[in-house]
Amino acid sequence: MKRTLFILSLLAASGLSYAAAQSQASSRSASGTSREYRIWSDTPAVTRLFDNQKEEGRTSNQYDGIWEPSSADGGTPTWNAAKGNPAQLWESEGYPIGNGRMGAMVFNGSGRDRYALNEISLWSGGENLGTTNRNGDKKYNGYNANTGGDGFGCYQPFGDFIVDFGAPVKQEGFDRALSLNEAEVTSKGTRKGVTVSSESFVSAPDQVMVFSYKADQPGKLDAKFTFVGQQDGVQVSASGNTVTLKGTLKNGMQFEGQAVVLNNKGTLTANNGVLELKGGDSCVVLVALGTDYVMDYSKHWKGAAPSGKIAKQLAAAKKKSLAELRAAHRKDFSKYFDRVTLNLGTTDAAVAGLPTPKRLDAYKKNQNDPQLEETMFQLGRYLLISSSRPGSLPANLQGLWNGMVSPPWASDYHSNINMQMAYWGAEPTNLPECHLPMMDLLVATEEPNRIATQEYVKATQPDHQGKVRGWTLYTSHNPFGGNGWQVNIPASAWYALHMWEHYNFTQDKAYLKKVYPMMKEICEFWEDHLKELGAGGKGFKTDGKEVDVTKFPELADIKAGTLVAPHGWSPEHGPREDGVAHDQQLIWELFTNTIAAAKTLGVDDAWAKQLAAKRDRLAGPKIGKEGNLMEWMIDRIPRTQHRHTSHLFAVYPGNMINPVKTPELSEAASKSLEWRGTTGDSRRSWTWPWRTALWARFHNGDKAHEMVSGLLQHNTLPNLLTTHAPMQLDGNFGIPGGISEMLLQSHSGQIELLPAPAKAWASGSVKGLKARGNVTVDFTWKDGKVTDYKLTSPTGKKVKLVVNGQTKDVTPQKQK
Ligand code: FUC
């Protein structure tokens, strides 16, 4: 009945016939979208704007001092309890919406609604080509916002759009929700006897945000609309039915937002930067945002002023009805989202229907809520679709959503785990297009990265004099190819894995052809940069100083001519040293994949052969004295809760160590993982997804599930965004990648269904996951055993399939 009413109300809005709507509804469930995901709350969002005109991050340091950087170099922020409660901050209260390029955190509040706006290119700073010192460090103003064009800068908030109702909302009957299936936020609240419903979404096809409001009684919608700027000098003006926000950052970047209020009945007046609606029935607000950024080094990253473009987008959107805009948005979004459905079971926790914050609290006491875990899987996919679309910049540390002028770690691109993790779910959960912005940024920033690499080599290794080919980058980087904190020498090798994996999953040869030169150039960097050790490790250096190798028996078997990455780091753990496991594994993976790419494309045969010879001389993984996988060439035994598991890269996302090919190394790696534990520094947004995937690769489903659960118990906010702390979306983005590894693995030349079954997910089903080779996989399992499966692929080429411990040759159905 409820469903029918729902359909009827949709009908009214969309103008569809009942039969057509019915067939749409059933085709949705036939395509598998039977599960609905709603993150919701029955209390108005707490947001501090307008209380004192001093917004979070606007005039003060971190979050008004609640979160403070622990050190000037971008260390882990700590919570200053004396200054406030982080649970009340925007990061835990808002609901994110976005179309890849622009978005908002939506706060349906008591007296007003606040949309904290973002456009993914609004960045202060620039190429940061300033000094590189002896340690290879560059200027980094991670916590120090709005620099001019010669600094590193920060991702900037665009400003806020405010809808002010001038009266508090009644708690009773209040509801606000984010629907992951529809990619929209809805709310309902009563003020002075009038109930107003709202919906908000960001359309990719129409490139506008749509906020609509409707009163339950004719002529009773009263509200004021305006923008509030965050940076100094931002101008807000209103005339006719339009409010405009205009600003220029210190680096010269221009940005502009326009909002048009289209009211149904009532009067609309413009005054002093504010539009006021009196006596309306309903209204639709269309918002367009733009900057003059272009992802083009040769144009100095600058294009046309945004005014004209956004005015055009608004003019086109104005011609459409709300129903048309909504339908186009849903169609576009569901094209991505509906590709994968997952059902991990339903328990009483789901049936109870608690608001999300309470449900999360309940989960902390009793973890029997697989549907909440499933929601995390789909939320990660939702967030990626909403913050990373072809044609714009990749998702950053906070995805697309940032309300602060000085966000933590500049809300930048971080290369020692975070950016990579943001994309772990992209291929296996069938969102390959969303992976492309990451590669586009790397293509666009090659030249400044080459320059920064030469500078680094010159400053730190005078003998080289900058004569290395190729490039790498720093731990922090920005949209201008600007590098910041700490050189991260193997970063480009890790990024190259993403290029290869995109090909591996999609089999798109044209794409591989495009990125192959970049993979090759990154190999060339290592060909010039690798260092030869003498017999017994002679020449081995720690912290830049040669050590007496006779003191380290673990170096005794090193052969003369062994190749090591010099002066590496096991991020962010241990000394700067030669041959750290992380670097060695990454270079091995890079060389192996580039050799395979050359073969696939039928190019560079001779070069690839000599590269293979170099790969075979790389110092390889070793088991230490206590059965651990050694993190360094020196067998130090770290029993710390350190968050990074960099030496386990070879297990996941790499592919050098696995239980079948290298069982002893795999055993040692799992011991090392066990040692890291699950407390203290091991509790971070991103630690859990990595460890989920690692345990899954060790075929330990229960441990993997414990990691999924750990994320929810320790690093998830009431709106289900993950927290480092503070909020950092790598945890959200990474968890679909981790869960995928529990359900399906395809990294070792075969497709394995349910390789890591967890008792907590005894029975379930999944549709639409992707395996390497462009194979789409659906299957159902019961009591930990696969009961039914279907494979499809465009070629119908035979694959090796492992199912319930049996290996067989299977011919996938040919996709139509
Ligand atoms: C890396 C991590 C931190 C944090 C930061 C943004 O440096 O070590 O934990 O995620 O990136």
GROMACS .gro file of C-alpha atoms in nm, residues 457-776:
model
  320
  457VAL     CA    1   6.727   1.463  -0.665
  458LYS     CA    2   6.954   1.766  -0.704
  459ALA     CA    3   6.904   1.873  -0.343
  460THR     CA    4   6.947   1.533  -0.187
  461GLN     CA    5   7.189   1.351  -0.418
  462PRO     CA    6   7.449   1.593  -0.552
  463ASP     CA    7   7.621   1.322  -0.762
  464HIS     CA    8   7.310   1.277  -0.970
  465GLN     CA    9   7.275   1.649  -1.049
  466GLY     CA   10   6.916   1.595  -1.148
  467LYS     CA   11   7.003   1.354  -1.424
  468VAL     CA   12   6.727   1.106  -1.359
  469ARG     CA   13   6.461   1.037  -1.616
  470GLY     CA   14   6.095   1.016  -1.520
  471TRP     CA   15   5.921   1.145  -1.215
  472THR     CA   16   5.767   1.075  -0.883
  473LEU     CA   17   5.585   1.293  -0.637
  474TYR     CA   18   5.540   1.393  -0.277
  475THR     CA   19   5.308   1.260  -0.009
  476SER     CA   20   5.084   1.567  -0.047
  477HIS     CA   21   4.999   1.702  -0.387
  478ASN     CA   22   4.747   1.944  -0.527
  479PRO     CA   23   4.554   2.010  -0.852
  480PHE     CA   24   4.833   2.231  -0.995
  481GLY     CA   25   5.096   1.960  -0.977
  482GLY     CA   26   5.214   2.132  -0.661
  483ASN     CA   27   5.396   1.900  -0.423
  484GLY     CA   28   5.401   1.956  -0.048
  485TRP     CA   29   5.492   1.755   0.256
  486GLN     CA   30   5.760   1.482   0.236
  487VAL     CA   31   5.884   1.330  -0.083
  488ASN     CA   32   5.729   0.988  -0.135
  489ILE     CA   33   5.968   0.822  -0.376
  490PRO     CA   34   5.762   0.515  -0.471
  491ALA     CA   35   5.435   0.711  -0.502
  492SER     CA   36   5.433   0.720  -0.881
  493ALA     CA   37   5.494   0.343  -0.891
  494TRP     CA   38   5.188   0.290  -0.674
  495TYR     CA   39   4.981   0.518  -0.896
  496ALA     CA   40   5.098   0.323  -1.201
  497LEU     CA   41   4.935   0.015  -1.051
  498HIS     CA   42   4.602   0.194  -1.086
  499MET     CA   43   4.660   0.249  -1.456
  500TRP     CA   44   4.738  -0.118  -1.504
  501GLU     CA   45   4.444  -0.233  -1.296
  502HIS     CA   46   4.203  -0.016  -1.491
  503TYR     CA   47   4.318  -0.197  -1.803
  504ASN     CA   48   4.318  -0.533  -1.628
  505PHE     CA   49   3.957  -0.498  -1.525
  506THR     CA   50   3.819  -0.323  -1.834
  507GLN     CA   51   4.050  -0.470  -2.103
  508ASP     CA   52   4.043  -0.126  -2.264
  509LYS     CA   53   4.352  -0.137  -2.486
  510ALA     CA   54   4.312   0.218  -2.615
  511TYR     CA   55   4.337   0.333  -2.255
  512LEU     CA   56   4.644   0.119  -2.193
  513LYS     CA   57   4.807   0.269  -2.499
  514LYS     CA   58   4.745   0.613  -2.360
  515VAL     CA   59   4.895   0.544  -2.016
  516TYR     CA   60   5.173   0.306  -2.118
  517PRO     CA   61   5.426   0.586  -2.186
  518MET     CA   62   5.365   0.708  -1.834
  519MET     CA   63   5.417   0.362  -1.685
  520LYS     CA   64   5.738   0.333  -1.885
  521GLU     CA   65   5.862   0.672  -1.771
  522ILE     CA   66   5.804   0.578  -1.409
  523CYS     CA   67   6.009   0.262  -1.467
  524GLU     CA   68   6.284   0.477  -1.618
  525PHE     CA   69   6.290   0.683  -1.301
  526TRP     CA   70   6.368   0.366  -1.109
  527GLU     CA   71   6.616   0.242  -1.367
  528ASP     CA   72   6.814   0.560  -1.302
  529HIS     CA   73   6.749   0.573  -0.932
  530LEU     CA   74   6.804   0.219  -0.807
  531LYS     CA   75   7.124   0.155  -0.622
  532GLU     CA   76   7.349  -0.153  -0.635
  533LEU     CA   77   7.465  -0.313  -0.314
  534GLY     CA   78   7.785  -0.505  -0.281
  535ALA     CA   79   7.816  -0.860  -0.148
  536GLY     CA   80   7.687  -0.891   0.209
  537GLY     CA   81   7.497  -0.564   0.164
  538LYS     CA   82   7.809  -0.349   0.130
  539GLY     CA   83   7.714   0.016   0.079
  540PHE     CA   84   7.382  -0.017   0.268
  541LYS     CA   85   7.276   0.312   0.426
  542THR     CA   86   7.047   0.412   0.712
  543ASP     CA   87   6.954   0.778   0.747
  544GLY     CA   88   7.204   0.860   0.474
  545LYS     CA   89   7.500   0.698   0.653
  546GLU     CA   90   7.677   0.380   0.557
  547VAL     CA   91   7.642   0.110   0.823
  548ASP     CA   92   7.884  -0.162   0.928
  549VAL     CA   93   7.709  -0.445   0.750
  550THR     CA   94   7.903  -0.715   0.935
  551LYS     CA   95   7.689  -0.635   1.239
  552PHE     CA   96   7.376  -0.752   1.058
  553PRO     CA   97   7.374  -1.122   0.978
  554GLU     CA   98   7.045  -1.073   0.791
  555LEU     CA   99   7.242  -0.889   0.522
  556ALA     CA  100   7.500  -1.166   0.479
  557ASP     CA  101   7.325  -1.343   0.192
  558ILE     CA  102   7.287  -1.027  -0.018
  559LYS     CA  103   7.457  -1.086  -0.352
  560ALA     CA  104   7.676  -0.827  -0.522
  561GLY     CA  105   7.464  -0.631  -0.770
  562THR     CA  106   7.140  -0.655  -0.571
  563LEU     CA  107   6.922  -0.354  -0.650
  564VAL     CA  108   6.760  -0.144  -0.379
  565ALA     CA  109   6.557   0.175  -0.365
  566PRO     CA  110   6.783   0.424  -0.187
  567HIS     CA  111   6.675   0.635   0.107
  568GLY     CA  112   6.324   0.496   0.130
  569TRP     CA  113   6.066   0.505   0.403
  570SER     CA  114   5.808   0.262   0.521
  571PRO     CA  115   5.546   0.535   0.549
  572GLU     CA  116   5.545   0.682   0.813
  573HIS     CA  117   5.739   0.436   1.015
  574GLY     CA  118   6.106   0.385   1.080
  575PRO     CA  119   6.418   0.548   0.942
  576ARG     CA  120   6.499   0.663   0.590
  577GLU     CA  121   6.682   0.362   0.465
  578ASP     CA  122   6.785   0.159   0.161
  579GLY     CA  123   6.573  -0.128   0.041
  580VAL     CA  124   6.265  -0.092   0.263
  581ALA     CA  125   6.014  -0.367   0.185
  582HIS     CA  126   5.743  -0.123   0.075
  583ASP     CA  127   5.960   0.033  -0.196
  584GLN     CA  128   6.102  -0.300  -0.315
  585GLN     CA  129   5.756  -0.449  -0.349
  586LEU     CA  130   5.622  -0.148  -0.534
  587ILE     CA  131   5.907  -0.146  -0.783
  588TRP     CA  132   5.868  -0.520  -0.840
  589GLU     CA  133   5.499  -0.470  -0.910
  590LEU     CA  134   5.565  -0.170  -1.137
  591PHE     CA  135   5.824  -0.354  -1.345
  592THR     CA  136   5.612  -0.669  -1.365
  593ASN     CA  137   5.302  -0.482  -1.478
  594THR     CA  138   5.487  -0.261  -1.725
  595ILE     CA  139   5.649  -0.566  -1.881
  596ALA     CA  140   5.301  -0.719  -1.915
  597ALA     CA  141   5.168  -0.392  -2.061
  598ALA     CA  142   5.450  -0.381  -2.320
  599LYS     CA  143   5.367  -0.739  -2.416
  600THR     CA  144   4.994  -0.665  -2.442
  601LEU     CA  145   5.063  -0.372  -2.673
  602GLY     CA  146   5.335  -0.556  -2.865
  603VAL     CA  147   5.596  -0.285  -2.803
  604ASP     CA  148   5.943  -0.239  -2.650
  605ASP     CA  149   6.036  -0.602  -2.642
  606ALA     CA  150   6.411  -0.552  -2.586
  607TRP     CA  151   6.357  -0.286  -2.322
  608ALA     CA  152   6.108  -0.502  -2.137
  609LYS     CA  153   6.357  -0.792  -2.134
  610GLN     CA  154   6.629  -0.589  -1.972
  611LEU     CA  155   6.371  -0.450  -1.727
  612ALA     CA  156   6.282  -0.806  -1.631
  613ALA     CA  157   6.650  -0.874  -1.565
  614LYS     CA  158   6.662  -0.571  -1.334
  615ARG     CA  159   6.344  -0.682  -1.159
  616ASP     CA  160   6.506  -1.016  -1.087
  617ARG     CA  161   6.796  -0.840  -0.918
  618LEU     CA  162   6.571  -0.647  -0.677
  619ALA     CA  163   6.615  -0.733  -0.309
  620GLY     CA  164   6.307  -0.945  -0.239
  621PRO     CA  165   6.081  -1.014   0.059
  622LYS     CA  166   6.229  -1.202   0.351
  623ILE     CA  167   6.109  -1.375   0.664
  624GLY     CA  168   6.255  -1.241   0.988
  625LYS     CA  169   6.377  -1.414   1.298
  626GLU     CA  170   6.035  -1.430   1.461
  627GLY     CA  171   5.853  -1.546   1.153
  628ASN     CA  172   5.754  -1.193   1.051
  629LEU     CA  173   5.762  -1.043   0.705
  630MET     CA  174   6.056  -0.804   0.730
  631GLU     CA  175   5.960  -0.438   0.695
  632TRP     CA  176   6.322  -0.333   0.647
  633MET     CA  177   6.638  -0.512   0.534
  634ILE     CA  178   6.747  -0.488   0.896
  635ASP     CA  179   6.527  -0.724   1.093
  636ARG     CA  180   6.371  -0.483   1.340
  637ILE     CA  181   6.066  -0.621   1.516
  638PRO     CA  182   5.816  -0.343   1.553
  639ARG     CA  183   5.549  -0.433   1.803
  640THR     CA  184   5.372  -0.105   1.759
  641GLN     CA  185   5.012  -0.032   1.676
  642HIS     CA  186   5.137   0.170   1.382
  643ARG     CA  187   4.858   0.250   1.139
  644HIS     CA  188   5.047   0.192   0.819
  645THR     CA  189   5.084  -0.162   0.687
  646SER     CA  190   5.314  -0.055   0.407
  647HIS     CA  191   5.526  -0.372   0.406
  648LEU     CA  192   5.211  -0.571   0.333
  649PHE     CA  193   5.155  -0.391   0.003
  650ALA     CA  194   5.273  -0.712  -0.168
  651VAL     CA  195   4.963  -0.891  -0.034
  652TYR     CA  196   4.713  -0.617  -0.117
  653PRO     CA  197   4.680  -0.418  -0.334
  654GLY     CA  198   4.994  -0.579  -0.477
  655ASN     CA  199   5.014  -0.936  -0.590
  656MET     CA  200   5.364  -1.060  -0.516
  657ILE     CA  201   5.278  -1.255  -0.201
  658ASN     CA  202   4.980  -1.486  -0.177
  659PRO     CA  203   4.885  -1.802   0.009
  660VAL     CA  204   4.900  -2.020  -0.303
  661LYS     CA  205   5.215  -1.898  -0.482
  662THR     CA  206   5.420  -1.802  -0.177
  663PRO     CA  207   5.268  -1.974   0.129
  664GLU     CA  208   5.559  -1.910   0.369
  665LEU     CA  209   5.581  -1.543   0.289
  666SER     CA  210   5.205  -1.521   0.316
  667GLU     CA  211   5.213  -1.679   0.660
  668ALA     CA  212   5.485  -1.433   0.767
  669ALA     CA  213   5.283  -1.142   0.631
  670SER     CA  214   4.975  -1.247   0.825
  671LYS     CA  215   5.186  -1.266   1.141
  672SER     CA  216   5.307  -0.911   1.080
  673LEU     CA  217   4.950  -0.798   1.031
  674GLU     CA  218   4.840  -0.965   1.354
  675TRP     CA  219   5.117  -0.777   1.536
  676ARG     CA  220   4.985  -0.441   1.426
  677GLY     CA  221   4.675  -0.513   1.636
  678THR     CA  222   4.348  -0.326   1.625
  679THR     CA  223   4.383  -0.061   1.892
  680GLY     CA  224   4.552   0.276   1.931
  681ASP     CA  225   4.694   0.414   1.610
  682SER     CA  226   4.551   0.115   1.423
  683ARG     CA  227   4.210   0.277   1.455
  684ARG     CA  228   4.191   0.520   1.166
  685SER     CA  229   3.941   0.573   0.888
  686TRP     CA  230   4.163   0.396   0.638
  687THR     CA  231   4.334   0.126   0.844
  688TRP     CA  232   4.024  -0.096   0.851
  689PRO     CA  233   3.956  -0.123   0.477
  690TRP     CA  234   4.321  -0.206   0.411
  691ARG     CA  235   4.318  -0.474   0.678
  692THR     CA  236   3.983  -0.605   0.551
  693ALA     CA  237   4.141  -0.661   0.212
  694LEU     CA  238   4.458  -0.808   0.362
  695TRP     CA  239   4.272  -1.064   0.573
  696ALA     CA  240   4.055  -1.145   0.274
  697ARG     CA  241   4.366  -1.216   0.069
  698PHE     CA  242   4.481  -1.446   0.349
  699HIS     CA  243   4.143  -1.618   0.308
  700ASN     CA  244   4.043  -1.533   0.663
  701GLY     CA  245   3.686  -1.412   0.629
  702ASP     CA  246   3.615  -1.377   0.999
  703LYS     CA  247   3.917  -1.157   1.054
  704ALA     CA  248   3.823  -0.956   0.747
  705HIS     CA  249   3.475  -0.910   0.885
  706GLU     CA  250   3.619  -0.801   1.219
  707MET     CA  251   3.789  -0.517   1.029
  708VAL     CA  252   3.465  -0.406   0.861
  709SER     CA  253   3.305  -0.411   1.200
  710GLY     CA  254   3.599  -0.224   1.356
  711LEU     CA  255   3.547   0.060   1.112
  712LEU     CA  256   3.184   0.092   1.218
  713GLN     CA  257   3.258   0.060   1.588
  714HIS     CA  258   3.555   0.292   1.613
  715ASN     CA  259   3.586   0.525   1.316
  716THR     CA  260   3.238   0.600   1.188
  717LEU     CA  261   3.041   0.916   1.262
  718PRO     CA  262   2.663   0.929   1.318
  719ASN     CA  263   2.605   1.006   0.948
  720LEU     CA  264   2.822   0.705   0.858
  721LEU     CA  265   3.111   0.913   0.726
  722THR     CA  266   3.442   0.776   0.844
  723THR     CA  267   3.677   0.960   1.071
  724HIS     CA  268   4.055   0.950   1.105
  725ALA     CA  269   3.978   1.158   1.322
  726PRO     CA  270   3.871   1.408   1.191
  727MET     CA  271   3.647   1.306   0.902
  728GLN     CA  272   3.842   1.152   0.617
  729LEU     CA  273   3.662   0.968   0.341
  730ASP     CA  274   3.927   0.711   0.254
  731GLY     CA  275   3.763   0.477   0.504
  732ASN     CA  276   3.430   0.510   0.326
  733PHE     CA  277   3.580   0.480  -0.020
  734GLY     CA  278   3.803   0.188   0.078
  735ILE     CA  279   3.547  -0.037   0.239
  736PRO     CA  280   3.373  -0.145  -0.085
  737GLY     CA  281   3.719  -0.243  -0.210
  738GLY     CA  282   3.788  -0.445   0.107
  739ILE     CA  283   3.448  -0.614   0.108
  740SER     CA  284   3.487  -0.698  -0.262
  741GLU     CA  285   3.802  -0.893  -0.178
  742MET     CA  286   3.599  -1.102   0.066
  743LEU     CA  287   3.345  -1.182  -0.203
  744LEU     CA  288   3.553  -1.216  -0.515
  745GLN     CA  289   3.922  -1.232  -0.602
  746SER     CA  290   4.077  -1.234  -0.945
  747HIS     CA  291   4.437  -1.123  -0.895
  748SER     CA  292   4.612  -1.450  -0.960
  749GLY     CA  293   4.489  -1.560  -1.301
  750GLN     CA  294   4.167  -1.716  -1.177
  751ILE     CA  295   3.833  -1.598  -1.048
  752GLU     CA  296   3.752  -1.711  -0.698
  753LEU     CA  297   3.401  -1.678  -0.558
  754LEU     CA  298   3.365  -1.620  -0.185
  755PRO     CA  299   3.737  -1.662  -0.110
  756ALA     CA  300   3.694  -1.532   0.246
  757PRO     CA  301   3.354  -1.635   0.379
  758ALA     CA  302   3.264  -1.478   0.713
  759LYS     CA  303   3.037  -1.645   0.968
  760ALA     CA  304   2.860  -1.314   1.017
  761TRP     CA  305   2.757  -1.320   0.651
  762ALA     CA  306   2.662  -1.687   0.634
  763SER     CA  307   2.416  -1.641   0.349
  764GLY     CA  308   2.378  -1.369   0.092
  765SER     CA  309   2.395  -1.268  -0.270
  766VAL     CA  310   2.578  -1.023  -0.490
  767LYS     CA  311   2.526  -0.907  -0.845
  768GLY     CA  312   2.739  -0.707  -1.080
  769LEU     CA  313   3.085  -0.730  -0.923
  770LYS     CA  314   3.372  -0.719  -1.168
  771ALA     CA  315   3.664  -0.956  -1.201
  772ARG     CA  316   3.979  -0.884  -1.399
  773GLY     CA  317   3.928  -0.971  -1.763
  774ASN     CA  318   3.604  -0.768  -1.772
  775VAL     CA  319   3.396  -1.050  -1.630
  776THR     CA  320   3.076  -0.958  -1.448
   0.00000   0.00000   0.00000
